[in-house]
Each structure stands twice: as C-alpha cells, then as structure tokens.
C-alpha cells in the first residue's frame, strides 16, 4: 500500500515504524527540519521537508494516486486542507486525520475526510463502556462502533501467559495488533509469545469484546 504521512511528531514516528515493518511504501512530509532529520536517521528513509498543505510541497512529493493520506498536524484546519487537496488534486483514495476539537469530527466527515479521529471523542465512548469491563486500561470505539480497540494488561495469572499467539484460540476476526512490552512496541505474528505484564492491543467487533476479555483473562473479568 502507498501511504502519505503528513506532519506529526510522536504519532508520525510510531506509524512510520509500524508501516515499514509491514512493507508499505511511505512518503513522509514534515514542516520541522530538525524532526525531518530525526525521522530520516531513525527510519532510514528520505523525508520531504515542507508545509504539507502547500501544493508546491505535495507536487515535489510525487504522491499522485496513492492509497491513503494520514494528516497529523496539531492544527485542525491544516489537516482539513491537506485531506481535501489529497482527494481533489492528487486522487488519493482514502484520507485520515486527527482533530483537536471534537466538534470537528462530523464536520470534517461531511466535507469528505474518510476517517476523523479525536482523542476527546474516543474517550467519551470509552467512559460509556468502561463500567462493564474490569482490569481494562482503555476501550476505544472506532469507525462508528464497528470496530473496538481494547488495551489490556496481562496479569501473571492469566492463561495466555507464556503462550504463542497461534496457540491462543481467538475466534476469527479478532486480531492482536500490537504488544507493548516495557519500552518496546512489538508488531506480533503467530510465533510471538505473550509474557506477564504485556499490554495487548486487540481489534475486534463490539460483539466479540467480551470474548477477548474472557480468553485473555480466563473468564475472571
């Protein structure tokens, strides 16, 4: 998949590392020259320095007909401008952006941005669901509640401890997308072993969330 990552710092750094491990083709655009140098050094890829919502920058980035653009600026208006340019001028199929103001979520969607992510918007959904879940760090409802991202810390007593993911009987459609272990982020495969105190990030449908909790905890939630 061909992906553009525009602006951002910590989020951009994380996504670049994740996408490169999955062999996606990336174009990264950032307005901060020092952060461009950091990203280039850390990931070993060229970084386009420039303001992402300016056409001169985008023309030089050669992103015509890419699959996805992800806009990570702290400025909501900049993200909207980048996403609209991506679709209308560069024929990019799907756009994703973050917003600081949660009231912009539905507004930006109405203006054609495919996926709009607001931390405040997600946290409100998390609070509504948290009362039914114990030992859960966070639950984030995404894509109009079609997908649930569940973060759960593995207690040493849980039956998944010291097992390979391939040996844990998750139902079809449940994916362990990431494991956070101490200061390390692991993109797992079937041979990855789950250790005590790992934080698992699991993607499922809302109807399967309780299955996720029961399988990980052994039904103690």
JSON list of C-alpha atoms in Angstrom, two decimals:
[
{"chain": "A", "resi": 1, "resn": "UNK", "atom": "CA", "xyz": [0.00, 0.00, 0.00]},
{"chain": "A", "resi": 2, "resn": "UNK", "atom": "CA", "xyz": [1.20, 3.53, -0.80]},
{"chain": "A", "resi": 3, "resn": "UNK", "atom": "CA", "xyz": [0.77, 5.82, 2.22]},
{"chain": "A", "resi": 4, "resn": "UNK", "atom": "CA", "xyz": [1.48, 9.52, 2.85]},
{"chain": "A", "resi": 5, "resn": "UNK", "atom": "CA", "xyz": [2.10, 10.68, 6.43]},
{"chain": "A", "resi": 6, "resn": "UNK", "atom": "CA", "xyz": [1.81, 14.46, 6.73]},
{"chain": "A", "resi": 7, "resn": "UNK", "atom": "CA", "xyz": [3.07, 16.38, 9.79]},
{"chain": "A", "resi": 8, "resn": "UNK", "atom": "CA", "xyz": [3.05, 15.00, 13.32]},
{"chain": "A", "resi": 9, "resn": "UNK", "atom": "CA", "xyz": [5.84, 14.02, 15.67]},
{"chain": "A", "resi": 10, "resn": "UNK", "atom": "CA", "xyz": [5.39, 11.12, 18.10]},
{"chain": "A", "resi": 11, "resn": "UNK", "atom": "CA", "xyz": [2.37, 9.78, 16.20]},
{"chain": "A", "resi": 12, "resn": "UNK", "atom": "CA", "xyz": [4.23, 10.03, 12.90]},
{"chain": "A", "resi": 13, "resn": "UNK", "atom": "CA", "xyz": [7.30, 8.32, 14.35]},
{"chain": "A", "resi": 14, "resn": "UNK", "atom": "CA", "xyz": [5.19, 5.40, 15.62]},
{"chain": "A", "resi": 15, "resn": "UNK", "atom": "CA", "xyz": [3.22, 4.98, 12.39]},
{"chain": "A", "resi": 16, "resn": "UNK", "atom": "CA", "xyz": [6.32, 5.09, 10.20]},
{"chain": "A", "resi": 17, "resn": "UNK", "atom": "CA", "xyz": [7.94, 2.28, 12.18]},
{"chain": "A", "resi": 18, "resn": "UNK", "atom": "CA", "xyz": [4.76, 0.20, 12.11]},
{"chain": "A", "resi": 19, "resn": "UNK", "atom": "CA", "xyz": [4.11, 0.67, 8.38]},
{"chain": "A", "resi": 20, "resn": "UNK", "atom": "CA", "xyz": [7.71, -0.03, 7.40]},
{"chain": "A", "resi": 21, "resn": "UNK", "atom": "CA", "xyz": [7.62, -3.36, 9.23]},
{"chain": "A", "resi": 22, "resn": "UNK", "atom": "CA", "xyz": [4.59, -4.26, 7.12]},
{"chain": "A", "resi": 23, "resn": "UNK", "atom": "CA", "xyz": [6.47, -3.32, 3.93]},
{"chain": "A", "resi": 24, "resn": "UNK", "atom": "CA", "xyz": [4.21, -0.44, 2.91]},
{"chain": "A", "resi": 25, "resn": "UNK", "atom": "CA", "xyz": [5.58, 2.29, 0.64]},
{"chain": "A", "resi": 26, "resn": "UNK", "atom": "CA", "xyz": [5.78, 5.59, 2.51]},
{"chain": "A", "resi": 27, "resn": "UNK", "atom": "CA", "xyz": [6.13, 9.26, 1.67]},
{"chain": "A", "resi": 28, "resn": "UNK", "atom": "CA", "xyz": [6.62, 11.33, 4.82]},
{"chain": "A", "resi": 29, "resn": "UNK", "atom": "CA", "xyz": [6.17, 15.12, 4.77]},
{"chain": "A", "resi": 30, "resn": "UNK", "atom": "CA", "xyz": [7.06, 17.29, 7.74]},
{"chain": "A", "resi": 31, "resn": "UNK", "atom": "CA", "xyz": [7.48, 21.03, 8.20]},
{"chain": "A", "resi": 32, "resn": "UNK", "atom": "CA", "xyz": [10.03, 20.75, 11.04]},
{"chain": "A", "resi": 33, "resn": "UNK", "atom": "CA", "xyz": [13.52, 20.42, 9.54]},
{"chain": "A", "resi": 34, "resn": "UNK", "atom": "CA", "xyz": [15.06, 19.04, 12.73]},
{"chain": "A", "resi": 35, "resn": "UNK", "atom": "CA", "xyz": [12.33, 16.44, 13.06]},
{"chain": "A", "resi": 36, "resn": "UNK", "atom": "CA", "xyz": [12.80, 15.52, 9.39]},
{"chain": "A", "resi": 37, "resn": "UNK", "atom": "CA", "xyz": [16.46, 14.83, 10.18]},
{"chain": "A", "resi": 38, "resn": "UNK", "atom": "CA", "xyz": [15.45, 12.73, 13.20]},
{"chain": "A", "resi": 39, "resn": "UNK", "atom": "CA", "xyz": [12.92, 10.68, 11.21]},
{"chain": "A", "resi": 40, "resn": "UNK", "atom": "CA", "xyz": [15.34, 10.13, 8.34]},
{"chain": "A", "resi": 41, "resn": "UNK", "atom": "CA", "xyz": [18.05, 8.98, 10.74]},
{"chain": "A", "resi": 42, "resn": "UNK", "atom": "CA", "xyz": [15.73, 6.81, 12.84]},
{"chain": "A", "resi": 43, "resn": "UNK", "atom": "CA", "xyz": [13.96, 5.04, 9.97]},
{"chain": "A", "resi": 44, "resn": "UNK", "atom": "CA", "xyz": [16.50, 5.20, 7.16]},
{"chain": "A", "resi": 45, "resn": "UNK", "atom": "CA", "xyz": [14.10, 6.70, 4.63]},
{"chain": "A", "resi": 46, "resn": "UNK", "atom": "CA", "xyz": [14.04, 10.06, 2.83]},
{"chain": "A", "resi": 47, "resn": "UNK", "atom": "CA", "xyz": [11.72, 12.66, 4.37]},
{"chain": "A", "resi": 48, "resn": "UNK", "atom": "CA", "xyz": [10.17, 15.52, 2.39]},
{"chain": "A", "resi": 49, "resn": "UNK", "atom": "CA", "xyz": [10.68, 18.84, 4.18]},
{"chain": "A", "resi": 50, "resn": "UNK", "atom": "CA", "xyz": [7.91, 21.35, 3.57]},
{"chain": "A", "resi": 51, "resn": "UNK", "atom": "CA", "xyz": [4.46, 22.56, 4.59]},
{"chain": "A", "resi": 52, "resn": "UNK", "atom": "CA", "xyz": [2.10, 19.68, 3.73]},
{"chain": "A", "resi": 53, "resn": "UNK", "atom": "CA", "xyz": [-0.91, 21.80, 2.76]},
{"chain": "A", "resi": 54, "resn": "UNK", "atom": "CA", "xyz": [1.06, 23.70, 0.10]},
{"chain": "A", "resi": 55, "resn": "UNK", "atom": "CA", "xyz": [0.83, 22.33, -3.42]},
{"chain": "A", "resi": 56, "resn": "UNK", "atom": "CA", "xyz": [4.49, 23.03, -4.17]},
{"chain": "A", "resi": 57, "resn": "UNK", "atom": "CA", "xyz": [5.41, 20.62, -1.36]},
{"chain": "A", "resi": 58, "resn": "UNK", "atom": "CA", "xyz": [2.90, 17.98, -2.44]},
{"chain": "A", "resi": 59, "resn": "UNK", "atom": "CA", "xyz": [3.92, 18.25, -6.10]},
{"chain": "A", "resi": 60, "resn": "UNK", "atom": "CA", "xyz": [7.51, 17.54, -5.14]},
{"chain": "A", "resi": 61, "resn": "UNK", "atom": "CA", "xyz": [6.48, 14.56, -3.01]},
{"chain": "A", "resi": 62, "resn": "UNK", "atom": "CA", "xyz": [5.13, 12.59, -6.01]},
{"chain": "A", "resi": 63, "resn": "UNK", "atom": "CA", "xyz": [2.04, 11.25, -4.23]},
{"chain": "A", "resi": 64, "resn": "UNK", "atom": "CA", "xyz": [-0.39, 11.13, -7.17]},
{"chain": "A", "resi": 65, "resn": "UNK", "atom": "CA", "xyz": [-2.83, 8.18, -6.90]},
{"chain": "A", "resi": 66, "resn": "UNK", "atom": "CA", "xyz": [-1.54, 7.00, -3.51]},
{"chain": "A", "resi": 67, "resn": "UNK", "atom": "CA", "xyz": [-3.89, 4.82, -1.46]},
{"chain": "A", "resi": 68, "resn": "UNK", "atom": "CA", "xyz": [-4.01, 6.68, 1.87]},
{"chain": "A", "resi": 69, "resn": "UNK", "atom": "CA", "xyz": [-3.01, 10.05, 3.33]},
{"chain": "A", "resi": 70, "resn": "UNK", "atom": "CA", "xyz": [-2.79, 10.49, 7.10]},
{"chain": "A", "resi": 71, "resn": "UNK", "atom": "CA", "xyz": [-2.73, 14.10, 8.39]},
{"chain": "A", "resi": 72, "resn": "UNK", "atom": "CA", "xyz": [-1.32, 14.53, 11.91]},
{"chain": "A", "resi": 73, "resn": "UNK", "atom": "CA", "xyz": [-0.94, 18.29, 12.32]},
{"chain": "A", "resi": 74, "resn": "UNK", "atom": "CA", "xyz": [-1.92, 19.88, 15.64]},
{"chain": "A", "resi": 75, "resn": "UNK", "atom": "CA", "xyz": [-3.92, 22.41, 13.61]},
{"chain": "A", "resi": 76, "resn": "UNK", "atom": "CA", "xyz": [-7.32, 21.06, 12.55]},
{"chain": "A", "resi": 77, "resn": "UNK", "atom": "CA", "xyz": [-7.68, 23.49, 9.64]},
{"chain": "A", "resi": 78, "resn": "UNK", "atom": "CA", "xyz": [-4.31, 22.40, 8.23]},
{"chain": "A", "resi": 79, "resn": "UNK", "atom": "CA", "xyz": [-5.38, 18.76, 8.39]},
{"chain": "A", "resi": 80, "resn": "UNK", "atom": "CA", "xyz": [-8.62, 19.51, 6.56]},
{"chain": "A", "resi": 81, "resn": "UNK", "atom": "CA", "xyz": [-6.74, 21.41, 3.84]},
{"chain": "A", "resi": 82, "resn": "UNK", "atom": "CA", "xyz": [-4.25, 18.57, 3.40]},
{"chain": "A", "resi": 83, "resn": "UNK", "atom": "CA", "xyz": [-7.01, 15.96, 3.15]},
{"chain": "A", "resi": 84, "resn": "UNK", "atom": "CA", "xyz": [-9.05, 17.95, 0.65]},
{"chain": "A", "resi": 85, "resn": "UNK", "atom": "CA", "xyz": [-6.02, 18.57, -1.56]},
{"chain": "A", "resi": 86, "resn": "UNK", "atom": "CA", "xyz": [-5.14, 14.90, -1.39]},
{"chain": "A", "resi": 87, "resn": "UNK", "atom": "CA", "xyz": [-8.54, 13.86, -2.73]},
{"chain": "A", "resi": 88, "resn": "UNK", "atom": "CA", "xyz": [-9.28, 16.62, -5.21]},
{"chain": "A", "resi": 89, "resn": "UNK", "atom": "CA", "xyz": [-5.83, 17.25, -6.71]},
{"chain": "A", "resi": 90, "resn": "UNK", "atom": "CA", "xyz": [-3.83, 14.07, -6.15]},
{"chain": "A", "resi": 91, "resn": "UNK", "atom": "CA", "xyz": [-6.59, 11.45, -6.45]},
{"chain": "A", "resi": 92, "resn": "UNK", "atom": "CA", "xyz": [-5.75, 9.80, -3.14]},
{"chain": "A", "resi": 93, "resn": "UNK", "atom": "CA", "xyz": [-8.44, 7.27, -2.34]},
{"chain": "A", "resi": 94, "resn": "UNK", "atom": "CA", "xyz": [-8.69, 7.49, 1.47]},
{"chain": "A", "resi": 95, "resn": "UNK", "atom": "CA", "xyz": [-7.85, 10.30, 3.89]},
{"chain": "A", "resi": 96, "resn": "UNK", "atom": "CA", "xyz": [-7.43, 10.09, 7.65]},
{"chain": "A", "resi": 97, "resn": "UNK", "atom": "CA", "xyz": [-6.81, 12.96, 10.07]},
{"chain": "A", "resi": 98, "resn": "UNK", "atom": "CA", "xyz": [-6.67, 13.76, 13.75]},
{"chain": "A", "resi": 99, "resn": "UNK", "atom": "CA", "xyz": [-8.53, 16.73, 15.24]},
{"chain": "A", "resi": 100, "resn": "UNK", "atom": "CA", "xyz": [-8.07, 18.64, 18.47]},
{"chain": "A", "resi": 101, "resn": "UNK", "atom": "CA", "xyz": [-11.66, 19.91, 18.56]},
{"chain": "A", "resi": 102, "resn": "UNK", "atom": "CA", "xyz": [-14.13, 17.00, 18.83]},
{"chain": "A", "resi": 103, "resn": "UNK", "atom": "CA", "xyz": [-16.89, 19.09, 17.24]},
{"chain": "A", "resi": 104, "resn": "UNK", "atom": "CA", "xyz": [-14.91, 18.90, 14.00]},
{"chain": "A", "resi": 105, "resn": "UNK", "atom": "CA", "xyz": [-15.34, 15.12, 13.70]},
{"chain": "A", "resi": 106, "resn": "UNK", "atom": "CA", "xyz": [-18.72, 15.11, 11.96]},
{"chain": "A", "resi": 107, "resn": "UNK", "atom": "CA", "xyz": [-17.99, 18.40, 10.16]},
{"chain": "A", "resi": 108, "resn": "UNK", "atom": "CA", "xyz": [-14.80, 17.06, 8.57]},
{"chain": "A", "resi": 109, "resn": "UNK", "atom": "CA", "xyz": [-16.54, 13.81, 7.58]},
{"chain": "A", "resi": 110, "resn": "UNK", "atom": "CA", "xyz": [-19.27, 15.84, 5.87]},
{"chain": "A", "resi": 111, "resn": "UNK", "atom": "CA", "xyz": [-16.52, 17.63, 3.93]},
{"chain": "A", "resi": 112, "resn": "UNK", "atom": "CA", "xyz": [-15.17, 14.36, 2.60]},
{"chain": "A", "resi": 113, "resn": "UNK", "atom": "CA", "xyz": [-12.49, 13.20, 5.05]},
{"chain": "A", "resi": 114, "resn": "UNK", "atom": "CA", "xyz": [-12.94, 9.44, 5.33]},
{"chain": "A", "resi": 115, "resn": "UNK", "atom": "CA", "xyz": [-11.81, 8.91, 8.92]},
{"chain": "A", "resi": 116, "resn": "UNK", "atom": "CA", "xyz": [-11.57, 11.64, 11.58]},
{"chain": "A", "resi": 117, "resn": "UNK", "atom": "CA", "xyz": [-10.04, 10.80, 14.96]},
{"chain": "A", "resi": 118, "resn": "UNK", "atom": "CA", "xyz": [-10.48, 12.90, 18.09]},
{"chain": "A", "resi": 119, "resn": "UNK", "atom": "CA", "xyz": [-9.00, 11.77, 21.39]},
{"chain": "A", "resi": 120, "resn": "UNK", "atom": "CA", "xyz": [-11.78, 13.57, 23.28]},
{"chain": "A", "resi": 121, "resn": "UNK", "atom": "CA", "xyz": [-14.43, 11.96, 21.07]},
{"chain": "A", "resi": 122, "resn": "UNK", "atom": "CA", "xyz": [-12.97, 8.50, 21.66]},
{"chain": "A", "resi": 123, "resn": "UNK", "atom": "CA", "xyz": [-12.58, 8.98, 25.40]},
{"chain": "A", "resi": 124, "resn": "UNK", "atom": "CA", "xyz": [-16.28, 9.83, 25.72]},
{"chain": "A", "resi": 125, "resn": "UNK", "atom": "CA", "xyz": [-17.13, 6.46, 24.15]},
{"chain": "A", "resi": 126, "resn": "UNK", "atom": "CA", "xyz": [-14.59, 4.74, 26.39]},
{"chain": "A", "resi": 127, "resn": "UNK", "atom": "CA", "xyz": [-16.21, 6.16, 29.54]},
{"chain": "A", "resi": 128, "resn": "UNK", "atom": "CA", "xyz": [-19.63, 4.91, 28.45]},
{"chain": "A", "resi": 129, "resn": "UNK", "atom": "CA", "xyz": [-18.29, 1.36, 28.10]},
{"chain": "A", "resi": 130, "resn": "UNK", "atom": "CA", "xyz": [-15.79, 1.19, 30.95]},
{"chain": "A", "resi": 131, "resn": "UNK", "atom": "CA", "xyz": [-18.31, 0.36, 33.68]},
{"chain": "A", "resi": 132, "resn": "UNK", "atom": "CA", "xyz": [-18.83, -3.12, 32.19]},
{"chain": "A", "resi": 133, "resn": "UNK", "atom": "CA", "xyz": [-15.15, -4.04, 31.98]},
{"chain": "A", "resi": 134, "resn": "UNK", "atom": "CA", "xyz": [-12.71, -4.77, 34.79]},
{"chain": "A", "resi": 135, "resn": "UNK", "atom": "CA", "xyz": [-8.92, -4.76, 34.52]},
{"chain": "A", "resi": 136, "resn": "UNK", "atom": "CA", "xyz": [-9.23, -2.82, 31.29]},
{"chain": "A", "resi": 137, "resn": "UNK", "atom": "CA", "xyz": [-6.93, 0.08, 30.64]},
{"chain": "A", "resi": 138, "resn": "UNK", "atom": "CA", "xyz": [-8.92, 1.56, 27.78]},
{"chain": "A", "resi": 139, "resn": "UNK", "atom": "CA", "xyz": [-11.59, 0.78, 25.25]},
{"chain": "A", "resi": 140, "resn": "UNK", "atom": "CA", "xyz": [-11.83, 2.91, 22.15]},
{"chain": "A", "resi": 141, "resn": "UNK", "atom": "CA", "xyz": [-14.81, 2.75, 19.79]},
{"chain": "A", "resi": 142, "resn": "UNK", "atom": "CA", "xyz": [-13.74, 3.40, 16.21]},
{"chain": "A", "resi": 143, "resn": "UNK", "atom": "CA", "xyz": [-15.48, 3.75, 12.85]},
{"chain": "A", "resi": 144, "resn": "UNK", "atom": "CA", "xyz": [-18.96, 4.38, 14.28]},
{"chain": "A", "resi": 145, "resn": "UNK", "atom": "CA", "xyz": [-18.70, 1.48, 16.75]},
{"chain": "A", "resi": 146, "resn": "UNK", "atom": "CA", "xyz": [-17.97, -1.13, 14.06]},
{"chain": "A", "resi": 147, "resn": "UNK", "atom": "CA", "xyz": [-14.52, -1.83, 15.49]},
{"chain": "A", "resi": 148, "resn": "UNK", "atom": "CA", "xyz": [-13.31, -1.94, 19.10]},
{"chain": "A", "resi": 149, "resn": "UNK", "atom": "CA", "xyz": [-9.68, -1.45, 20.09]},
{"chain": "A", "resi": 150, "resn": "UNK", "atom": "CA", "xyz": [-9.12, -2.95, 23.52]},
{"chain": "A", "resi": 151, "resn": "UNK", "atom": "CA", "xyz": [-5.98, -2.41, 25.60]},
{"chain": "A", "resi": 152, "resn": "UNK", "atom": "CA", "xyz": [-5.47, -4.98, 28.33]},
{"chain": "A", "resi": 153, "resn": "UNK", "atom": "CA", "xyz": [-2.56, -5.70, 30.67]},
{"chain": "A", "resi": 154, "resn": "UNK", "atom": "CA", "xyz": [-1.75, -9.39, 31.04]},
{"chain": "A", "resi": 155, "resn": "UNK", "atom": "CA", "xyz": [-1.78, -10.42, 34.69]},
{"chain": "A", "resi": 156, "resn": "UNK", "atom": "CA", "xyz": [0.73, -13.18, 35.55]},
{"chain": "A", "resi": 157, "resn": "UNK", "atom": "CA", "xyz": [-2.20, -15.44, 36.50]},
{"chain": "A", "resi": 158, "resn": "UNK", "atom": "CA", "xyz": [-3.84, -15.23, 33.05]},
{"chain": "A", "resi": 159, "resn": "UNK", "atom": "CA", "xyz": [-3.84, -18.42, 30.93]},
{"chain": "A", "resi": 160, "resn": "UNK", "atom": "CA", "xyz": [-2.36, -16.65, 27.89]},
{"chain": "A", "resi": 161, "resn": "UNK", "atom": "CA", "xyz": [0.95, -16.08, 29.73]},
{"chain": "A", "resi": 162, "resn": "UNK", "atom": "CA", "xyz": [3.95, -17.70, 28.03]},
{"chain": "A", "resi": 163, "resn": "UNK", "atom": "CA", "xyz": [1.86, -18.92, 25.10]},
{"chain": "A", "resi": 164, "resn": "UNK", "atom": "CA", "xyz": [2.39, -18.22, 21.43]},
{"chain": "A", "resi": 165, "resn": "UNK", "atom": "CA", "xyz": [-0.40, -16.24, 19.80]},
{"chain": "A", "resi": 166, "resn": "UNK", "atom": "CA", "xyz": [-1.00, -19.09, 17.36]},
{"chain": "A", "resi": 167, "resn": "UNK", "atom": "CA", "xyz": [-1.79, -21.35, 20.34]},
{"chain": "A", "resi": 168, "resn": "UNK", "atom": "CA", "xyz": [-4.37, -18.97, 21.83]},
{"chain": "A", "resi": 169, "resn": "UNK", "atom": "CA", "xyz": [-7.81, -19.81, 20.46]},
{"chain": "A", "resi": 170, "resn": "UNK", "atom": "CA", "xyz": [-9.03, -16.39, 19.39]},
{"chain": "A", "resi": 171, "resn": "UNK", "atom": "CA", "xyz": [-12.17, -16.54, 17.21]},
{"chain": "A", "resi": 172, "resn": "UNK", "atom": "CA", "xyz": [-11.98, -15.48, 13.58]},
{"chain": "A", "resi": 173, "resn": "UNK", "atom": "CA", "xyz": [-11.88, -11.69, 13.20]},
{"chain": "A", "resi": 174, "resn": "UNK", "atom": "CA", "xyz": [-10.05, -10.95, 16.48]},
{"chain": "A", "resi": 175, "resn": "UNK", "atom": "CA", "xyz": [-6.56, -9.55, 15.89]},
{"chain": "A", "resi": 176, "resn": "UNK", "atom": "CA", "xyz": [-3.77, -8.80, 18.37]},
{"chain": "A", "resi": 177, "resn": "UNK", "atom": "CA", "xyz": [-2.42, -5.77, 16.52]},
{"chain": "A", "resi": 178, "resn": "UNK", "atom": "CA", "xyz": [0.34, -4.69, 18.90]},
{"chain": "A", "resi": 179, "resn": "UNK", "atom": "CA", "xyz": [2.09, -5.70, 22.12]},
{"chain": "A", "resi": 180, "resn": "UNK", "atom": "CA", "xyz": [3.66, -3.07, 24.38]},
{"chain": "A", "resi": 181, "resn": "UNK", "atom": "CA", "xyz": [6.40, -4.65, 26.49]},
{"chain": "A", "resi": 182, "resn": "UNK", "atom": "CA", "xyz": [8.29, -2.31, 28.83]},
{"chain": "A", "resi": 183, "resn": "UNK", "atom": "CA", "xyz": [9.50, 0.45, 26.48]},
{"chain": "A", "resi": 184, "resn": "UNK", "atom": "CA", "xyz": [9.23, -1.69, 23.34]},
{"chain": "A", "resi": 185, "resn": "UNK", "atom": "CA", "xyz": [6.46, -1.87, 20.76]},
{"chain": "A", "resi": 186, "resn": "UNK", "atom": "CA", "xyz": [6.10, -5.29, 19.09]},
{"chain": "A", "resi": 187, "resn": "UNK", "atom": "CA", "xyz": [4.11, -5.96, 15.94]},
{"chain": "A", "resi": 188, "resn": "UNK", "atom": "CA", "xyz": [3.30, -9.63, 16.62]},
{"chain": "A", "resi": 189, "resn": "UNK", "atom": "CA", "xyz": [2.95, -12.70, 14.44]},
{"chain": "A", "resi": 190, "resn": "UNK", "atom": "CA", "xyz": [1.73, -16.20, 15.26]},
{"chain": "A", "resi": 191, "resn": "UNK", "atom": "CA", "xyz": [5.02, -17.23, 16.89]},
{"chain": "A", "resi": 192, "resn": "UNK", "atom": "CA", "xyz": [5.10, -14.21, 19.25]},
{"chain": "A", "resi": 193, "resn": "UNK", "atom": "CA", "xyz": [4.93, -15.29, 22.91]},
{"chain": "A", "resi": 194, "resn": "UNK", "atom": "CA", "xyz": [2.74, -13.36, 25.37]},
{"chain": "A", "resi": 195, "resn": "UNK", "atom": "CA", "xyz": [4.55, -12.53, 28.61]},
{"chain": "A", "resi": 196, "resn": "UNK", "atom": "CA", "xyz": [3.22, -11.38, 32.00]},
{"chain": "A", "resi": 197, "resn": "UNK", "atom": "CA", "xyz": [2.65, -7.60, 32.18]},
{"chain": "A", "resi": 198, "resn": "UNK", "atom": "CA", "xyz": [2.48, -7.25, 28.40]},
{"chain": "A", "resi": 199, "resn": "UNK", "atom": "CA", "xyz": [-0.11, -4.74, 27.24]},
{"chain": "A", "resi": 200, "resn": "UNK", "atom": "CA", "xyz": [-2.11, -6.23, 24.37]},
{"chain": "A", "resi": 201, "resn": "UNK", "atom": "CA", "xyz": [-3.92, -4.06, 21.81]},
{"chain": "A", "resi": 202, "resn": "UNK", "atom": "CA", "xyz": [-6.69, -6.22, 20.37]},
{"chain": "A", "resi": 203, "resn": "UNK", "atom": "CA", "xyz": [-9.02, -5.33, 17.49]},
{"chain": "A", "resi": 204, "resn": "UNK", "atom": "CA", "xyz": [-12.48, -6.91, 17.42]},
{"chain": "A", "resi": 205, "resn": "UNK", "atom": "CA", "xyz": [-16.13, -6.20, 16.75]},
{"chain": "A", "resi": 206, "resn": "UNK", "atom": "CA", "xyz": [-18.10, -4.83, 19.72]},
{"chain": "A", "resi": 207, "resn": "UNK", "atom": "CA", "xyz": [-19.99, -8.13, 20.00]},
{"chain": "A", "resi": 208, "resn": "UNK", "atom": "CA", "xyz": [-16.72, -10.06, 20.37]},
{"chain": "A", "resi": 209, "resn": "UNK", "atom": "CA", "xyz": [-15.16, -7.81, 23.01]},
{"chain": "A", "resi": 210, "resn": "UNK", "atom": "CA", "xyz": [-16.27, -9.90, 25.96]},
{"chain": "A", "resi": 211, "resn": "UNK", "atom": "CA", "xyz": [-14.78, -12.98, 24.24]},
{"chain": "A", "resi": 212, "resn": "UNK", "atom": "CA", "xyz": [-11.47, -11.13, 24.04]},
{"chain": "A", "resi": 213, "resn": "UNK", "atom": "CA", "xyz": [-11.54, -10.36, 27.76]},
{"chain": "A", "resi": 214, "resn": "UNK", "atom": "CA", "xyz": [-12.55, -13.91, 28.69]},
{"chain": "A", "resi": 215, "resn": "UNK", "atom": "CA", "xyz": [-9.89, -15.56, 26.55]},
{"chain": "A", "resi": 216, "resn": "UNK", "atom": "CA", "xyz": [-7.09, -13.33, 27.84]},
{"chain": "A", "resi": 217, "resn": "UNK", "atom": "CA", "xyz": [-8.12, -13.44, 31.50]},
{"chain": "A", "resi": 218, "resn": "UNK", "atom": "CA", "xyz": [-9.55, -16.94, 31.61]},
{"chain": "A", "resi": 219, "resn": "UNK", "atom": "CA", "xyz": [-13.02, -15.60, 32.34]},
{"chain": "A", "resi": 220, "resn": "UNK", "atom": "CA", "xyz": [-12.05, -13.73, 35.52]},
{"chain": "A", "resi": 221, "resn": "UNK", "atom": "CA", "xyz": [-13.43, -10.34, 34.30]}
]
